Amino acid sequence: MRDGAVHVRVADRHLTHPDNRRGGRLMNVQSIADEYEKLLPEITPENRPYWDGLAAHELRLQCCDECGEYRFPDSEVCPRCLSGSFTWSAVSGKGRLWSWLRMHQRYLSVFDGVRPYLVAYIKLDEGPPVISTLVDPPDELVFDMPVRAVFQPGFSDRTILKFAVESPEPAA
């Protein structure tokens, strides 16, 4: 498997690989789904617009009605001006790779079959940072690479936010 993105959807071909054995038993899709489900935040009335946006393939963030500051994750008040008035707004989904690391250590068993995996710190063009992963990253990552949001189906009928490196535009 190519070193890179965390793939939470596991193909059947990965389930029979010797590296995916735990305690002498083959992992099955349902056990992976159950473990992954525990990692996802609960959908509440407060964060539902975010999850509904991902399902519609758009990134929605809270935007303060007073100062215009975008924020992620959602919160009751603006961290900049402390206003409690906000609107959920679709944003570009574009940003820059600010930092990254490859996780080799086993911290969560649900990711056993995809180690090492990449954790990416993305600075969105609208301002707030997002921690996610990169889909099919290039071999060489560099600070400030342009990225864009991609929306991948996950377990529990949820769409998961990930990012892909933007291809450089051809020179004219």
Protein backbone atom coordinates (compact mmCIF):
# COMPACT_ATOMS: atom_id res chain seq x y z
CA MET A 1 0.00 0.00 0.00
CA ARG A 2 1.30 3.43 -0.86
CA ASP A 3 2.46 5.52 2.08
CA GLY A 4 -0.07 8.28 2.49
CA ALA A 5 -3.70 8.97 3.13
CA VAL A 6 -5.83 7.32 5.76
CA HIS A 7 -8.38 5.15 4.01
CA VAL A 8 -11.27 4.38 6.31
CA ARG A 9 -13.21 2.46 3.69
CA VAL A 10 -11.56 -0.93 3.65
CA ALA A 11 -11.77 -3.04 0.52
CA ASP A 12 -12.39 -6.76 0.94
CA ARG A 13 -8.91 -7.47 -0.44
CA HIS A 14 -7.38 -5.76 2.62
CA LEU A 15 -9.32 -7.91 5.07
CA THR A 16 -7.45 -11.07 4.15
CA HIS A 17 -3.97 -9.52 4.31
CA PRO A 18 -1.85 -10.97 7.16
CA ASP A 19 -1.16 -7.47 8.51
CA ASN A 20 -4.86 -7.06 9.21
CA ARG A 21 -5.00 -9.93 11.69
CA ARG A 22 -5.66 -9.12 15.30
CA GLY A 23 -5.50 -11.76 17.98
CA GLY A 24 -5.27 -14.44 15.32
CA ARG A 25 -8.63 -13.48 13.81
CA LEU A 26 -9.33 -11.77 10.54
CA MET A 27 -10.88 -8.35 10.95
CA ASN A 28 -14.22 -7.98 9.20
CA VAL A 29 -15.87 -4.92 7.75
CA GLN A 30 -18.43 -4.72 10.55
CA SER A 31 -15.81 -4.73 13.32
CA ILE A 32 -13.87 -1.99 11.52
CA ALA A 33 -17.08 0.01 11.07
CA ASP A 34 -17.96 -0.41 14.76
CA GLU A 35 -14.51 0.77 15.87
CA TYR A 36 -14.51 3.70 13.48
CA GLU A 37 -18.03 4.69 14.58
CA LYS A 38 -16.72 5.19 18.12
CA LEU A 39 -14.25 7.79 16.84
CA LEU A 40 -16.81 9.98 15.10
CA PRO A 41 -18.41 12.82 17.04
CA GLU A 42 -22.08 12.62 17.80
CA ILE A 43 -24.29 14.52 15.39
CA THR A 44 -26.13 17.15 17.39
CA PRO A 45 -28.51 19.95 16.39
CA GLU A 46 -25.54 22.33 16.81
CA ASN A 47 -23.17 20.52 14.39
CA ARG A 48 -25.74 19.05 11.99
CA PRO A 49 -25.22 21.84 9.37
CA TYR A 50 -21.54 20.81 9.12
CA TRP A 51 -22.38 17.11 8.56
CA ASP A 52 -25.23 17.94 6.18
CA GLY A 53 -22.82 20.11 4.20
CA LEU A 54 -20.31 17.28 3.88
CA ALA A 55 -23.10 14.99 2.66
CA ALA A 56 -23.91 17.64 0.02
CA HIS A 57 -20.18 17.83 -0.88
CA GLU A 58 -19.63 21.29 0.49
CA LEU A 59 -17.70 22.51 3.49
CA ARG A 60 -19.89 24.60 5.79
CA LEU A 61 -18.46 26.62 8.66
CA GLN A 62 -19.90 28.97 11.21
CA CYS A 63 -19.40 32.63 10.29
CA CYS A 64 -19.82 35.30 12.95
CA ASP A 65 -22.61 37.73 12.04
CA GLU A 66 -20.83 40.54 13.93
CA CYS A 67 -17.19 40.37 12.78
CA GLY A 68 -17.26 37.93 9.84
CA GLU A 69 -14.76 35.50 11.43
CA TYR A 70 -15.10 31.89 10.26
CA ARG A 71 -14.57 29.25 12.89
CA PHE A 72 -13.95 25.54 13.12
CA PRO A 73 -14.95 23.55 15.04
CA ASP A 74 -18.37 24.97 15.78
CA SER A 75 -18.84 26.88 19.03
CA GLU A 76 -21.52 28.88 20.81
CA VAL A 77 -19.60 32.16 20.64
CA CYS A 78 -17.10 33.76 18.31
CA PRO A 79 -13.54 33.39 19.64
CA ARG A 80 -12.69 36.81 18.20
CA CYS A 81 -15.54 39.08 19.37
CA LEU A 82 -17.53 36.75 21.67
CA SER A 83 -20.77 37.30 19.74
CA GLY A 84 -23.27 34.45 19.91
CA SER A 85 -24.78 35.35 16.54
CA PHE A 86 -23.61 33.30 13.54
CA THR A 87 -24.65 31.81 10.23
CA TRP A 88 -23.57 28.51 8.69
CA SER A 89 -21.98 29.32 5.32
CA ALA A 90 -20.46 27.25 2.53
CA VAL A 91 -16.77 28.07 2.04
CA SER A 92 -14.38 27.38 -0.83
CA GLY A 93 -12.82 24.26 0.68
CA LYS A 94 -9.43 25.51 -0.47
CA GLY A 95 -6.45 25.99 1.76
CA ARG A 96 -2.74 25.43 2.28
CA LEU A 97 -0.82 22.55 3.80
CA TRP A 98 0.61 24.07 6.95
CA SER A 99 2.08 20.97 8.58
CA TRP A 100 1.90 17.17 8.42
CA LEU A 101 3.20 14.01 10.01
CA ARG A 102 3.21 10.35 9.22
CA MET A 103 1.86 8.20 12.01
CA HIS A 104 3.78 4.93 12.31
CA GLN A 105 2.87 4.11 15.91
CA ARG A 106 -0.33 2.21 16.63
CA TYR A 107 -2.62 4.45 18.64
CA LEU A 108 -6.00 3.33 17.35
CA SER A 109 -6.60 -0.22 16.20
CA VAL A 110 -9.08 0.87 13.54
CA PHE A 111 -6.11 2.21 11.53
CA ASP A 112 -3.94 -0.92 11.82
CA GLY A 113 -4.29 -1.79 8.15
CA VAL A 114 -3.31 1.65 6.88
CA ARG A 115 -0.17 2.47 8.84
CA PRO A 116 1.72 4.61 8.31
CA TYR A 117 -0.95 7.23 7.69
CA LEU A 118 -0.71 10.93 7.12
CA VAL A 119 -2.16 13.58 9.42
CA ALA A 120 -2.39 17.00 7.78
CA TYR A 121 -2.87 20.44 9.34
CA ILE A 122 -4.65 22.55 6.74
CA LYS A 123 -5.03 26.32 6.97
CA LEU A 124 -8.26 27.13 5.10
CA ASP A 125 -8.32 30.18 2.84
CA GLU A 126 -11.15 31.50 5.01
CA GLY A 127 -8.90 31.39 8.06
CA PRO A 128 -9.50 28.50 10.45
CA PRO A 129 -7.24 25.46 10.60
CA VAL A 130 -8.55 21.92 10.06
CA ILE A 131 -6.84 18.68 10.96
CA SER A 132 -7.55 15.99 8.39
CA THR A 133 -5.64 13.82 5.97
CA LEU A 134 -4.57 13.95 2.35
CA VAL A 135 -5.98 11.67 -0.33
CA ASP A 136 -3.27 10.27 -2.64
CA PRO A 137 -0.54 12.68 -1.54
CA PRO A 138 2.52 13.15 -3.72
CA ASP A 139 5.78 11.58 -2.57
CA GLU A 140 7.18 14.99 -1.66
CA LEU A 141 5.09 17.35 0.45
CA VAL A 142 6.11 20.95 0.97
CA PHE A 143 4.90 23.68 3.26
CA ASP A 144 2.17 25.89 1.79
CA MET A 145 1.07 23.44 -0.94
CA PRO A 146 -2.40 24.34 -2.19
CA VAL A 147 -5.07 21.81 -1.25
CA ARG A 148 -8.79 21.43 -1.80
CA ALA A 149 -11.52 19.64 0.12
CA VAL A 150 -12.67 16.24 -1.05
CA PHE A 151 -15.63 14.42 0.35
CA GLN A 152 -15.38 10.67 0.89
CA PRO A 153 -18.08 8.31 2.03
CA GLY A 154 -17.25 6.75 5.36
CA PHE A 155 -18.96 4.36 7.69
CA SER A 156 -22.27 5.17 9.37
CA ASP A 157 -23.60 6.78 6.19
CA ARG A 158 -21.47 9.85 6.86
CA THR A 159 -19.29 11.72 4.45
CA ILE A 160 -15.80 12.48 5.76
CA LEU A 161 -13.79 15.62 4.98
CA LYS A 162 -10.35 14.99 3.51
CA PHE A 163 -8.07 17.05 1.30
CA ALA A 164 -6.20 16.58 -1.97
CA VAL A 165 -3.17 18.48 -3.20
CA GLU A 166 -4.12 20.81 -6.05
CA SER A 167 -2.37 20.04 -9.29
CA PRO A 168 -0.17 22.89 -10.49
CA GLU A 169 -1.67 24.74 -13.41
CA PRO A 170 0.26 24.23 -16.63
CA ALA A 171 2.51 27.10 -17.66
CA ALA A 172 1.18 29.17 -20.54
